[in-house]
């Protein structure tokens, strides 16, 4: 019996193997397909193609799945060879480099196809007239280069379609409403038309997609109102329409969408008040209405959305006392953005009960009072923006906030106006802000000097202290902060000289080992600086900030140090409107990444170094209103700027200025002087010192000995007398000989 059982297992295995072995015609088609494409990741060598990587077969040996995502495929889709795989149900060529168009004939033979994913390729041209297979359920053509309009007949035969994604292309025309007709695609659950160039209104018809769960049409050029029948899609879980030109009010009927978890209407023109019964959307997790024209108070029912994770209503015209709202019910809240509105009151104490909060944005409102100690209960707080309000007691706020160990970004600019910069005496035993990456105290009109406690922020990368009344010199320790690469001290009253230590900032010196250790930290909320009327948008990752040193509009004097050429990663250098004198260091030409360079309104002299012509990435350049002279160096870059970038220097000549230069043979010598003058300036005091020292040593080395030793003194004077007698004898003898010759 044992032998019989073994024979049975062996026989069964052989039969099973034969059943799943691929058809020779299928194997031939696959090899033909592989030969037409360039790929280093296909290793199809065995006899049975059903065992090849990315291939699945049915029991009859027909290929049903061809799954080759991220395999480095390059070339056009070989329709002739793939068209022979008539039993194919799943086709995935995503994340490759396929190009060309979609051939209608290719699809005609694949009438059993259910899943098609060609996303993240280089496919182009227009879409075919229709999807010629009725079994298709999922179509993903996102992140390609398709253009033109979607034909009205495209979905006529796709009666079983459940998911359709054409996001991130350049498709134009209207978003097709025919897709939701009952005889076309009644089972649709996902529609994604985002990041294209669709325009016009959203036509009615969406309401007929009774199974629709996800609808995305963000980042297009849509206008008009939301179609009323969209509120009939009661199974909708996500609506994403950001970055369009849609307008009108948000209908009260939105509460019909009881399954809605994400509603994103960011950056449109919606107006009016929020629906009073918005709180009936109890499943809501993400509510994003920022950058619209909404007005009125926040409906108290909003606090009934107890599943909210992100609430973003910034940049509207909302108002009311937010301290009256009960945020404590939003136990899952992680991000709150109410910036740039007209809210009044104080920071809601109930907000401190939201222990999961990571980001709070309240800047640009009419809030007042002081920062309460309860904020320390928010152990996960990473982002805090309270600027441009009416808060007071900056020193008290900083003393508390320095204990927030998770805090990465702190924006207080525009608040605490007219107070003093927290001094070292105020911040005794300072040990906080150990993880702070960004500090913004702009536009507070703060008085005092740059305090020493800032030197302990070893993780600080970005520092905004502009538009204050800060006095005193730039501290030398600022150049020792290991991660700092963005410094803005413009529009203060800073005096003294440019510290050479600032020229050794590790993140601005070309040191790959240091730069590679800095991870790309991402800001929790969109980052802006400035007032509500004219905010400046900043990158969402600190790594995307342009390395910058802005000391403009201060009282800094002295020479620009030659060591500034060490800051090779610097992209912006603004020293304008100060009292710098001397020449422009030739070493600035080492700043090969420089994009913005401004030395205007100083007292600089000499020529513009010829080497500045090698700065190929300059977008802004200004040396106006100095005392520069000589020709402007000839280069495509410098001559591309307006004459205003050089005006106020009467002795400058050459394009783009109208006055032409006369021939001057001393130009090269002057340029050499610009290179060497800093060395000369440093060597000149040493020359005088050594000269004086030599005189002192020589004088006292001789005279001192004569004064001290009497015998040496007599011998010295006797030696002088002998020399004098001999010299007199020689002169008298020469005169007698001359007289004899004349006689």
XYZ file of C-alpha atoms in Angstrom, residues 317-568:
252
model
C -12.775 85.280 5.976
C -14.038 83.256 8.909
C -14.652 84.968 12.215
C -15.919 84.504 15.732
C -14.502 83.705 19.160
C -12.794 80.327 18.794
C -12.142 80.083 22.502
C -15.835 79.213 22.863
C -15.516 76.047 20.776
C -15.051 72.696 22.525
C -12.086 71.112 20.759
C -11.733 68.510 23.500
C -14.195 66.289 21.633
C -11.783 65.994 18.710
C -9.595 63.423 20.411
C -8.041 62.207 17.138
C -7.143 65.652 15.807
C -3.519 65.909 14.611
C -3.530 69.093 12.485
C -5.483 72.318 13.018
C -5.008 75.171 10.553
C -7.080 78.334 11.110
C -4.428 80.794 9.891
C -5.191 84.057 8.063
C -8.804 84.556 9.156
C -10.488 87.006 11.522
C -10.913 84.842 14.597
C -10.937 86.530 17.987
C -10.494 85.420 21.583
C -7.598 83.466 23.000
C -6.012 80.128 22.196
C -8.809 77.674 23.150
C -7.923 75.876 26.360
C -9.983 72.935 25.172
C -7.414 72.504 22.389
C -4.870 71.364 24.975
C -7.006 68.259 25.522
C -6.270 67.077 21.979
C -3.241 65.058 22.998
C -2.609 63.778 19.435
C -2.111 67.247 17.960
C 1.099 67.640 15.960
C 0.461 70.963 14.221
C -1.382 74.147 15.263
C -1.703 77.114 12.920
C -3.423 80.210 14.362
C -1.335 83.019 12.857
C -2.886 85.974 11.071
C -5.950 86.411 13.299
C -7.009 88.779 16.071
C -6.167 86.539 19.004
C -4.768 87.982 22.216
C -3.532 87.040 25.650
C -0.554 84.935 26.668
C 0.553 81.397 25.929
C -0.702 79.150 28.697
C 1.383 76.501 30.446
C -1.197 73.846 29.454
C 0.383 73.776 26.013
C 3.064 71.545 27.501
C 0.493 68.745 27.645
C 0.761 68.463 23.838
C 3.682 66.049 23.845
C 3.549 65.469 20.060
C 3.438 69.136 19.053
C 5.846 69.626 16.151
C 4.548 72.734 14.369
C 3.298 75.912 16.087
C 2.368 79.090 14.227
C 1.038 81.981 16.347
C 2.384 84.992 14.444
C 0.527 88.173 13.491
C -1.806 88.173 16.463
C -1.868 90.316 19.604
C -0.116 87.999 21.999
C 2.108 89.388 24.753
C 4.980 88.219 26.987
C 7.394 86.683 24.490
C 9.900 85.816 27.210
C 7.290 83.851 29.144
C 6.190 82.080 25.978
C 9.739 81.073 25.082
C 10.419 79.814 28.600
C 7.439 77.473 28.323
C 7.796 76.431 24.708
C 11.446 75.464 25.108
C 10.204 72.423 27.052
C 8.218 71.151 24.031
C 10.710 68.489 23.045
C 8.943 67.525 19.812
C 8.767 71.094 18.506
C 10.437 71.405 15.104
C 8.990 74.620 13.668
C 8.079 77.710 15.733
C 6.583 80.749 13.953
C 5.917 83.774 16.172
C 6.662 86.564 13.673
C 4.377 89.601 13.842
C 3.249 88.960 17.409
C 4.699 90.298 20.690
C 5.296 93.620 18.917
C 7.733 96.023 20.567
C 8.904 93.672 23.290
C 12.507 92.815 24.058
C 14.362 89.823 22.703
C 14.497 87.238 25.525
C 17.930 87.840 26.994
C 20.406 85.382 28.460
C 19.418 86.545 31.940
C 15.774 85.753 31.143
C 16.646 82.283 29.830
C 18.767 81.130 32.778
C 19.623 77.410 32.711
C 18.458 77.257 29.111
C 18.340 73.685 27.851
C 15.285 73.589 25.585
C 14.407 73.588 21.897
C 16.770 70.670 21.363
C 14.881 69.534 18.234
C 13.946 72.945 16.845
C 14.708 73.209 13.112
C 12.993 76.494 12.196
C 12.586 79.653 14.301
C 10.708 82.692 13.016
C 10.691 85.911 15.050
C 10.331 88.236 12.046
C 8.515 91.556 12.140
C 8.112 91.835 15.918
C 10.097 95.085 16.320
C 12.068 93.292 19.022
C 14.813 95.236 20.796
C 18.081 94.024 22.247
C 20.887 91.928 20.820
C 21.103 88.434 19.385
C 21.200 86.348 22.578
C 23.766 83.693 23.409
C 21.108 81.077 24.219
C 20.480 80.715 20.488
C 23.927 79.136 20.231
C 22.567 76.065 22.018
C 20.069 75.286 19.240
C 22.330 72.687 17.650
C 19.615 71.397 15.291
C 18.515 74.808 14.030
C 18.510 75.020 10.228
C 16.444 78.120 9.404
C 16.516 81.412 11.358
C 14.247 84.399 10.670
C 15.021 87.547 12.710
C 14.258 90.184 10.063
C 12.279 93.412 10.540
C 13.177 93.998 14.162
C 15.190 96.596 16.099
C 18.095 94.297 16.965
C 21.345 96.120 17.745
C 24.926 95.115 18.405
C 27.226 92.935 16.292
C 26.595 89.597 14.656
C 27.926 87.089 17.196
C 30.811 84.934 15.994
C 29.241 81.785 17.485
C 26.520 81.961 14.829
C 29.036 80.363 12.481
C 29.375 77.304 14.722
C 25.785 76.015 14.494
C 26.255 72.702 12.649
C 22.941 72.617 10.740
C 22.230 76.296 10.110
C 22.087 77.210 6.417
C 19.384 79.891 6.155
C 19.891 83.204 7.997
C 17.686 86.263 7.557
C 18.710 89.299 9.650
C 17.592 91.998 7.219
C 16.083 95.310 8.304
C 17.567 95.607 11.781
C 20.119 97.937 13.402
C 22.974 95.473 13.533
C 26.424 97.064 13.559
C 30.054 95.976 13.668
C 31.936 94.004 11.039
C 31.124 90.843 9.159
C 32.463 88.041 11.418
C 34.859 85.714 9.627
C 33.502 82.835 11.707
C 30.268 83.142 9.735
C 32.248 82.051 6.677
C 32.726 78.607 8.197
C 29.098 77.539 8.582
C 29.298 73.747 8.089
C 26.109 73.515 6.026
C 27.332 76.180 3.614
C 30.864 74.857 3.224
C 31.302 72.008 0.791
C 31.479 69.137 3.236
C 29.529 66.149 1.820
C 29.750 64.154 5.027
C 27.899 66.858 6.938
C 25.367 67.580 4.197
C 24.473 63.909 3.736
C 23.628 63.568 7.405
C 20.811 66.128 7.189
C 17.539 64.371 6.489
C 14.770 65.978 4.461
C 12.508 67.112 7.298
C 8.959 67.885 6.150
C 6.864 70.696 7.630
C 3.507 69.525 9.027
C 1.474 72.370 7.439
C 2.031 74.652 4.424
C 4.582 77.252 5.471
C 4.068 80.965 4.868
C 5.641 84.124 6.257
C 4.429 87.694 6.126
C 1.073 89.319 6.677
C -2.318 88.113 5.455
C -2.444 90.524 2.535
C 0.849 89.379 1.039
C 2.024 86.025 2.408
C 5.167 84.398 1.042
C 4.916 80.671 0.478
C 7.904 78.591 1.501
C 8.870 74.996 0.639
C 7.253 72.206 2.664
C 10.637 70.575 3.217
C 13.514 72.403 4.848
C 15.885 70.693 2.425
C 14.203 72.662 -0.383
C 15.068 76.041 1.171
C 17.716 77.917 -0.801
C 20.860 78.352 1.324
C 20.743 82.038 2.170
C 22.586 84.783 4.044
C 20.607 88.036 4.139
C 22.133 90.871 6.167
C 20.660 93.730 4.129
C 19.449 97.059 5.545
C 21.652 97.169 8.622
C 24.665 99.216 9.766
C 27.411 96.657 9.177
C 30.768 98.191 8.243
C 34.300 97.158 7.387
C 35.468 94.956 4.541
C 33.732 91.945 3.069
C 36.070 89.155 4.200
C 37.833 87.142 1.532
C 36.914 84.021 3.521
C 33.351 84.399 2.246
C 34.458 82.340 -0.737
C 34.343 79.254 1.501
C 30.515 79.264 1.528
C 30.357 77.286 -1.683
